[in-house]
Coordinates of C-alpha atoms and ligand atoms in Angstrom, one line a residue:
M1 CA 146.2 105.0 -111.7
S2 CA 148.1 105.4 -115.3
E3 CA 150.7 106.2 -113.4
Q4 CA 151.2 102.6 -112.2
L5 CA 151.4 100.9 -115.2
N6 CA 154.3 99.2 -117.0
F7 CA 154.0 100.8 -120.6
E8 CA 157.5 98.3 -120.7
K9 CA 156.2 95.4 -119.6
T10 CA 153.2 95.1 -121.6
N11 CA 154.5 96.0 -124.7
Q12 CA 156.7 93.1 -124.4
E13 CA 153.8 90.8 -123.7
L14 CA 151.9 91.6 -126.6
L15 CA 154.6 91.2 -129.1
A16 CA 155.8 88.3 -127.9
F17 CA 151.8 87.1 -127.8
L18 CA 151.2 88.5 -131.5
D19 CA 154.6 86.8 -132.4
G20 CA 153.1 83.3 -131.3
S21 CA 149.8 84.2 -133.0
P22 CA 150.6 84.2 -136.5
S23 CA 146.6 82.6 -137.5
S24 CA 143.1 82.9 -135.5
F25 CA 143.9 79.4 -134.6
H26 CA 147.0 80.1 -132.7
A27 CA 145.9 83.2 -131.1
A28 CA 143.0 81.4 -129.6
A29 CA 145.3 78.7 -128.8
N30 CA 147.6 80.9 -126.6
M31 CA 144.4 82.4 -124.9
K32 CA 143.2 78.8 -124.0
T33 CA 147.2 78.7 -122.4
M34 CA 146.9 82.0 -120.7
L35 CA 143.9 80.8 -118.9
E36 CA 144.5 78.0 -117.3
E37 CA 147.9 78.5 -116.5
A38 CA 144.9 81.1 -114.5
G39 CA 143.0 78.1 -113.1
F40 CA 140.2 78.6 -116.2
I41 CA 138.2 75.3 -116.5
R42 CA 138.0 74.6 -119.9
L43 CA 134.2 74.1 -121.0
L44 CA 133.1 71.9 -124.1
E45 CA 129.9 73.3 -126.3
G46 CA 128.9 69.8 -126.8
Q47 CA 129.0 68.6 -122.9
R48 CA 126.6 69.5 -119.4
W49 CA 127.7 72.1 -117.8
K50 CA 128.1 71.9 -114.1
L51 CA 129.5 76.0 -113.0
E52 CA 130.2 76.7 -109.6
T53 CA 130.2 80.3 -108.3
G54 CA 134.1 81.7 -107.6
K55 CA 135.1 79.6 -110.5
G56 CA 136.5 81.3 -114.3
Y57 CA 135.8 78.4 -117.0
F58 CA 136.7 79.3 -121.4
V59 CA 135.1 77.8 -123.9
T60 CA 136.4 77.6 -127.8
R61 CA 134.3 77.0 -131.2
N62 CA 135.4 75.9 -133.8
D63 CA 138.9 76.4 -132.1
S64 CA 139.0 79.9 -133.3
A65 CA 136.6 81.8 -131.3
L66 CA 137.0 81.9 -127.8
I67 CA 134.7 82.8 -124.3
A68 CA 136.1 83.0 -121.3
F69 CA 133.8 84.0 -118.2
R70 CA 134.1 84.1 -114.2
I71 CA 130.6 84.1 -111.8
P72 CA 130.9 85.4 -108.5
K73 CA 127.6 84.9 -107.0
K74 CA 124.6 82.5 -108.2
D75 CA 122.6 86.1 -108.3
F76 CA 124.4 88.4 -110.3
A77 CA 123.3 91.7 -111.9
G78 CA 124.0 91.1 -115.3
F79 CA 126.8 90.6 -117.6
Q80 CA 130.6 92.4 -118.5
I81 CA 131.5 91.8 -121.7
M82 CA 134.1 92.7 -123.9
A83 CA 134.7 91.6 -127.1
S84 CA 136.9 91.6 -130.1
H85 CA 138.0 89.2 -133.1
S86 CA 140.8 87.3 -133.5
D87 CA 140.9 87.0 -137.3
S88 CA 143.5 89.2 -139.3
P89 CA 143.0 90.0 -143.9
V90 CA 145.1 87.6 -145.4
F91 CA 145.9 85.1 -147.9
K92 CA 144.4 81.8 -147.8
I93 CA 146.3 78.3 -150.0
K94 CA 143.2 76.7 -152.0
S95 CA 143.4 73.0 -152.3
N96 CA 145.7 71.7 -154.9
A97 CA 147.6 74.6 -154.7
E98 CA 150.8 74.1 -156.9
I99 CA 151.4 76.6 -160.2
Q100 CA 154.1 75.4 -162.4
V101 CA 155.9 78.2 -164.0
E102 CA 157.9 77.3 -167.2
N103 CA 159.4 74.2 -165.2
H104 CA 161.6 76.6 -163.3
Y105 CA 158.9 78.0 -160.4
V106 CA 156.6 76.5 -158.9
K107 CA 153.5 79.3 -157.1
L108 CA 150.4 78.6 -154.7
N109 CA 147.9 79.5 -155.5
V110 CA 145.6 82.0 -153.3
E111 CA 143.1 83.5 -152.6
K112 CA 141.8 87.2 -150.2
Y113 CA 140.6 86.7 -146.9
G114 CA 139.3 89.8 -145.6
G115 CA 140.5 93.1 -146.9
M116 CA 144.2 93.8 -146.9
I117 CA 146.6 95.6 -148.3
Y118 CA 148.4 93.7 -150.9
S119 CA 151.4 96.1 -151.4
P120 CA 152.8 95.1 -148.2
W121 CA 153.0 91.6 -148.4
M122 CA 155.3 91.6 -151.2
D123 CA 159.3 91.2 -151.3
R124 CA 159.2 89.8 -147.7
P125 CA 159.7 86.5 -146.4
L126 CA 156.2 84.7 -145.3
S127 CA 155.8 81.0 -144.5
V128 CA 151.8 79.3 -143.8
A129 CA 149.8 78.8 -140.7
G130 CA 147.0 77.6 -139.8
R131 CA 145.1 74.0 -139.3
I132 CA 145.1 71.0 -141.1
V133 CA 142.6 68.2 -140.6
V134 CA 143.9 64.8 -140.5
Q135 CA 142.0 60.9 -140.7
T136 CA 142.5 58.9 -137.5
A137 CA 141.4 55.4 -136.6
D138 CA 137.9 56.7 -135.8
G139 CA 137.6 59.9 -137.8
V140 CA 139.1 63.0 -137.9
A141 CA 141.9 65.3 -136.3
T142 CA 142.7 69.3 -136.1
R143 CA 146.2 69.8 -136.4
L144 CA 147.8 73.1 -135.3
I145 CA 150.8 74.3 -137.9
C146 CA 153.0 77.1 -137.8
V147 CA 155.9 76.6 -140.6
D148 CA 158.0 78.4 -138.8
R149 CA 160.8 79.5 -141.1
D150 CA 161.6 81.8 -144.1
L151 CA 159.8 79.4 -146.9
L152 CA 157.8 82.4 -149.4
V153 CA 157.9 85.7 -151.6
I154 CA 155.8 87.7 -153.3
P155 CA 158.4 89.6 -155.6
N156 CA 157.7 92.7 -157.0
L157 CA 157.6 93.2 -160.6
A158 CA 161.0 95.7 -161.2
I159 CA 160.6 99.2 -161.7
H160 CA 161.6 98.6 -165.2
M161 CA 158.8 96.9 -166.4
N162 CA 156.6 98.8 -164.7
R163 CA 157.9 103.0 -164.9
Q164 CA 154.4 103.4 -163.7
V165 CA 154.0 101.1 -160.3
N166 CA 154.3 104.4 -158.0
E167 CA 151.8 106.6 -159.3
G168 CA 149.4 104.8 -158.1
Y169 CA 148.8 100.2 -159.6
A170 CA 145.7 97.8 -159.7
F171 CA 147.1 94.9 -158.4
N172 CA 145.3 91.4 -159.4
A173 CA 144.9 88.9 -157.0
Q174 CA 145.1 86.8 -159.1
K175 CA 148.2 87.4 -160.9
D176 CA 149.7 89.2 -158.9
M177 CA 150.0 88.2 -155.8
L178 CA 150.7 84.4 -155.6
P179 CA 154.1 83.5 -153.6
L180 CA 157.2 81.9 -155.0
F181 CA 157.6 78.6 -153.4
C182 CA 160.2 76.9 -155.0
G183 CA 162.0 76.1 -158.0
G184 CA 161.1 73.7 -161.2
R185 CA 160.5 70.2 -160.6
E186 CA 159.0 67.1 -163.1
E187 CA 156.0 66.9 -161.2
A188 CA 154.9 70.1 -158.3
R189 CA 151.2 68.0 -157.6
G190 CA 151.3 67.6 -153.6
T191 CA 154.9 68.8 -152.8
F192 CA 153.1 71.6 -150.9
L193 CA 151.2 69.5 -148.8
S194 CA 153.5 66.9 -148.4
M195 CA 156.2 69.7 -147.0
I196 CA 152.9 70.6 -144.8
A197 CA 153.1 66.2 -143.6
R198 CA 156.4 66.7 -143.2
E199 CA 156.0 69.3 -140.6
A200 CA 153.0 67.9 -139.1
G201 CA 154.7 64.7 -139.3
V202 CA 151.7 62.6 -140.3
K203 CA 151.5 60.9 -144.3
A204 CA 150.1 63.1 -146.5
E205 CA 147.6 61.3 -147.4
D206 CA 146.0 61.5 -144.5
I207 CA 145.4 64.9 -144.6
L208 CA 142.0 65.7 -145.7
D209 CA 142.0 69.2 -145.4
T210 CA 143.3 72.0 -144.3
D211 CA 142.9 76.6 -143.5
L212 CA 146.7 77.5 -144.5
F213 CA 147.0 80.9 -144.6
L214 CA 150.2 83.0 -145.6
Y215 CA 152.0 84.7 -142.6
S216 CA 154.7 87.6 -142.5
R217 CA 157.5 86.1 -140.7
M218 CA 158.3 90.2 -140.0
K219 CA 158.4 89.9 -135.5
G220 CA 156.4 92.7 -133.6
T221 CA 159.2 95.6 -132.4
V222 CA 159.2 99.0 -130.7
V223 CA 160.1 101.9 -133.0
G224 CA 160.5 105.3 -132.5
L225 CA 163.2 108.0 -130.9
D226 CA 161.5 107.1 -127.1
G227 CA 159.9 103.9 -127.8
E228 CA 156.7 105.0 -128.7
Y229 CA 155.0 103.4 -131.2
I230 CA 154.8 99.5 -132.2
C231 CA 155.1 98.0 -135.5
S232 CA 153.6 94.1 -135.9
P233 CA 151.1 91.9 -138.0
H234 CA 148.0 91.7 -136.3
L235 CA 147.2 94.3 -134.3
D236 CA 143.9 95.1 -135.4
D237 CA 142.3 93.3 -133.5
L238 CA 144.9 90.9 -131.5
Q239 CA 145.9 93.9 -129.9
C240 CA 142.4 94.6 -128.4
A241 CA 142.2 90.9 -127.3
F242 CA 145.2 90.8 -125.5
A243 CA 144.1 93.8 -123.6
S244 CA 140.5 92.5 -122.8
L245 CA 142.2 88.9 -121.5
K246 CA 145.0 90.7 -118.9
G247 CA 142.5 92.8 -117.9
F248 CA 140.0 89.9 -117.3
L249 CA 142.4 87.7 -115.4
A250 CA 143.7 90.8 -113.8
A251 CA 139.6 92.0 -112.7
E252 CA 137.9 90.1 -109.5
P253 CA 133.9 90.6 -110.3
K254 CA 132.2 91.1 -107.6
E255 CA 128.1 92.2 -108.4
S256 CA 128.6 90.5 -112.4
V257 CA 129.5 87.8 -114.3
A258 CA 133.1 89.0 -116.1
V259 CA 133.2 87.8 -119.6
H260 CA 135.9 88.0 -122.2
C261 CA 134.5 86.8 -125.8
V262 CA 136.6 86.4 -128.5
L263 CA 134.6 86.3 -132.0
D264 CA 136.1 85.0 -135.5
N265 CA 135.7 86.4 -138.8
E266 CA 135.1 90.5 -138.0
E267 CA 137.1 90.9 -141.5
V268 CA 134.5 88.8 -143.9
G269 CA 131.2 89.9 -142.0
S270 CA 130.9 87.8 -139.3
S271 CA 127.8 85.3 -139.8
T272 CA 129.9 82.4 -139.9
K273 CA 128.8 79.8 -136.6
Q274 CA 131.9 81.4 -134.7
G275 CA 131.6 85.3 -135.9
A276 CA 130.0 87.6 -134.5
A277 CA 126.6 87.4 -136.3
S278 CA 126.4 83.8 -134.9
T279 CA 124.5 82.5 -131.2
F280 CA 127.8 81.3 -129.5
L281 CA 127.7 84.5 -127.0
K282 CA 123.9 84.4 -126.6
D283 CA 124.3 80.1 -126.1
V284 CA 127.2 80.9 -123.5
L285 CA 125.7 83.4 -121.4
H286 CA 121.7 81.9 -121.6
R287 CA 124.1 77.8 -120.5
I288 CA 125.5 80.2 -117.6
N289 CA 121.9 81.4 -116.3
G290 CA 120.6 78.0 -116.6
A291 CA 123.9 76.4 -115.4
M292 CA 123.0 78.2 -112.2
G293 CA 119.0 77.9 -111.3
R294 CA 118.1 80.9 -113.0
T295 CA 115.0 81.4 -114.4
E296 CA 114.3 82.9 -118.4
E297 CA 113.2 86.2 -116.9
E298 CA 116.5 86.8 -114.8
Y299 CA 118.2 85.9 -117.7
L300 CA 116.1 88.7 -119.3
T301 CA 116.6 90.8 -116.0
A302 CA 120.6 90.4 -116.2
L303 CA 120.8 90.8 -119.7
A304 CA 119.1 94.0 -119.0
S305 CA 121.8 95.6 -117.0
S306 CA 124.4 94.1 -119.2
F307 CA 127.1 96.2 -121.2
M308 CA 129.3 95.3 -123.7
V309 CA 132.8 96.8 -125.2
S310 CA 133.0 96.1 -128.8
A311 CA 136.8 96.3 -128.5
D312 CA 138.1 96.2 -132.4
N313 CA 140.7 99.0 -133.6
A314 CA 140.5 102.5 -134.3
H315 CA 142.5 105.0 -137.0
G316 CA 144.7 107.2 -135.8
V317 CA 145.5 110.7 -137.4
H318 CA 147.5 109.7 -140.1
P319 CA 151.2 112.4 -140.0
N320 CA 151.4 112.1 -144.0
Q321 CA 147.8 112.4 -143.9
P322 CA 145.9 113.8 -141.6
D323 CA 143.1 115.6 -143.6
K324 CA 141.8 111.6 -143.8
A325 CA 140.8 112.1 -139.7
D326 CA 137.6 114.2 -139.0
P327 CA 138.2 117.9 -138.3
T328 CA 137.5 117.6 -135.0
N329 CA 137.9 114.1 -133.4
R330 CA 141.5 113.1 -133.5
P331 CA 142.2 110.8 -132.3
Y332 CA 146.7 109.9 -131.5
L333 CA 149.1 106.9 -130.8
N334 CA 149.3 106.6 -127.0
E335 CA 146.4 109.1 -126.3
G336 CA 143.9 106.6 -125.5
I337 CA 141.5 104.3 -125.7
V338 CA 139.4 105.3 -128.5
I339 CA 135.5 105.5 -128.6
K340 CA 134.2 105.4 -132.0
Y341 CA 130.5 107.1 -133.5
S342 CA 128.8 106.7 -136.1
A343 CA 125.0 108.6 -136.5
N344 CA 124.2 105.7 -139.2
Q345 CA 125.2 103.6 -136.0
K346 CA 127.7 101.5 -137.6
Y347 CA 129.8 101.8 -134.5
T348 CA 127.3 101.4 -131.7
T349 CA 127.9 104.1 -129.2
D350 CA 125.4 106.7 -127.8
A351 CA 125.0 109.0 -125.8
V352 CA 124.6 107.1 -122.9
S353 CA 127.1 103.8 -123.4
G354 CA 129.1 106.9 -124.3
A355 CA 128.7 108.4 -121.0
V356 CA 129.2 104.8 -119.4
F357 CA 132.4 104.5 -121.0
K358 CA 133.4 107.6 -120.2
A359 CA 133.1 107.1 -116.6
L360 CA 135.1 103.9 -116.3
C361 CA 137.7 105.0 -118.1
R362 CA 137.8 107.6 -115.1
K363 CA 137.5 105.4 -112.5
A364 CA 140.1 103.7 -114.3
G365 CA 142.0 106.0 -114.4
V366 CA 142.9 106.0 -117.9
P367 CA 143.2 108.3 -120.9
F368 CA 140.1 107.9 -123.6
Q369 CA 139.7 110.5 -127.0
T370 CA 136.6 110.7 -129.4
F371 CA 136.4 109.0 -133.4
H372 CA 134.0 109.9 -136.1
N373 CA 134.2 109.8 -139.6
R374 CA 134.8 112.6 -142.1
S375 CA 130.8 113.1 -143.0
D376 CA 132.2 112.3 -146.9
I377 CA 134.4 109.2 -146.1
L378 CA 132.3 105.8 -145.2
G379 CA 134.1 104.1 -142.5
G380 CA 134.9 100.7 -141.8
S381 CA 132.3 98.1 -139.5
T382 CA 132.8 96.4 -136.5
L383 CA 131.5 93.9 -134.2
G384 CA 129.6 95.4 -132.1
N385 CA 125.9 96.0 -133.9
I386 CA 126.8 92.6 -135.5
S387 CA 126.2 91.5 -131.9
G388 CA 123.0 92.8 -130.7
N389 CA 121.4 91.1 -132.9
Q390 CA 121.8 87.9 -130.6
V391 CA 122.3 90.2 -127.6
A392 CA 121.0 92.9 -127.6
V393 CA 122.4 94.7 -124.8
N394 CA 124.2 98.4 -123.5
T395 CA 127.3 98.8 -126.1
V396 CA 130.5 101.0 -126.8
D397 CA 132.8 100.2 -129.2
I398 CA 135.6 101.4 -128.7
G399 CA 139.0 100.6 -129.9
L400 CA 142.9 101.3 -129.8
P401 CA 144.2 104.3 -132.2
Q402 CA 146.5 102.6 -135.6
L403 CA 148.3 103.7 -138.4
A404 CA 148.2 100.9 -141.7
M405 CA 145.3 99.2 -140.5
H406 CA 145.1 96.1 -142.2
S407 CA 148.5 96.1 -143.4
C408 CA 150.3 92.8 -142.8
C409 CA 152.5 95.6 -140.5
E410 CA 150.6 97.6 -138.8
T411 CA 151.7 100.6 -136.7
A412 CA 150.4 101.9 -132.5
G413 CA 150.6 103.5 -129.5
S414 CA 153.8 101.6 -127.0
R415 CA 151.2 103.1 -124.4
D416 CA 147.9 102.2 -124.6
T417 CA 147.0 98.5 -124.7
A418 CA 148.3 99.0 -121.2
Y419 CA 145.4 101.8 -120.6
L420 CA 143.0 99.4 -122.2
I421 CA 143.9 97.1 -119.8
E422 CA 143.3 99.1 -117.0
A423 CA 139.9 99.6 -118.1
A424 CA 138.7 96.2 -119.0
R425 CA 140.0 95.2 -115.2
V426 CA 137.9 97.9 -114.3
L427 CA 134.9 97.0 -117.1
F428 CA 135.0 93.4 -115.4
S429 CA 135.5 94.2 -111.8
S430 CA 132.0 96.7 -111.8
A431 CA 128.3 95.9 -112.0
I432 CA 126.3 98.3 -114.5
R433 CA 122.6 98.6 -113.1
G434 CA 120.1 99.7 -115.4
D435 CA 117.1 101.0 -113.8
G436 CA 114.7 102.0 -116.7
D437 CA 115.3 104.9 -117.2
G438 CA 118.7 106.2 -118.6
N439 CA 120.1 105.9 -115.6
Y440 CA 123.3 103.7 -115.0
S441 CA 124.5 103.1 -111.5
L442 CA 127.5 102.0 -111.8
A443 CA 129.7 99.7 -108.1
Ligands
ZN1 ZN1 139.3 94.9 -136.6

């Protein structure tokens, strides 16, 4: 199967998706457009759902999380779910952001969202994206904002003033990471919001609140002698979100409801109304079950024949730091989907879900590899085990191998996205039925 995969076309589409997604709100909006173009029908959580077999639907929460699904028939066996996340570590712009420096500079006050590597944010053009909420005649309305020009920079301190910088430097988020916005002026207060208001075509006094973030102006690109790698912001986890959606759109569900699920706020622990700890996925699955006229008993039966792939990027072996990887599990870029294991269940994978996913990869004809943390290095966490508290189904944690996770320019393989798309297509087209004693059929 993998010979037929079009790696180059996939990469170009992925890079276009990444370039168009400077914030989680933009990522959700781009997915919404792709779904609408494919004929999917938008549902609202605040309205009654009337669903029909053979049709596809999607719903968003907070404009930053999105769940799409397709119902093959009323007596479907279960749900085939792939979950990823829309957010990335970033700097968020605080209220009253302008700080005047000696009447000669104005910088912006920002705070951390998630755990990023600081240094790559310095000395490169940055800009601002996110959403604003404006006063309307009868309430408030959200507008997406992306300032599409080089606007800000966080300048490093010259080495002459910090001779030890290359021996390691402890960055202070309140002191070192504030971006330079403009030259000094008599009254700096309000200049940032006025600029945002001009971009949005609204009056500054009508902007009631904002969720605005910095983004790197670097566009995603292909590197390596033979184009082996891609470098881009937000590969964690929009590479998986994109692959999940492309596989979902290409799938033909027959026995199970296919569910493409992208949640927000993974980088800050998932405990928001649109995160993996929320009821979003559970609410959607419940409403599908109810709208198809099925009973609670049938819902629980369906969950037992459901399977979830928690797709969040994984660490590849680093060319300059190969010792940081486990001695016997060594994922490399371009060598396939990474199945993640952790004995203490930071990852949900167990022998059963790992085996089911390997069987899926074999069916899809795509390579897979395994990841364990070194036993003396504490790893990160992800959304699979958090989501399991709300929707308890067999789950495997996987990801695509990448380097420099949580840098604002990450590196991944240029073949792996296509592998995950194909695995997702097979997942969403399949039905996995459990007969209750650890045996599963894969149709
Ligand atoms: Zn992630």
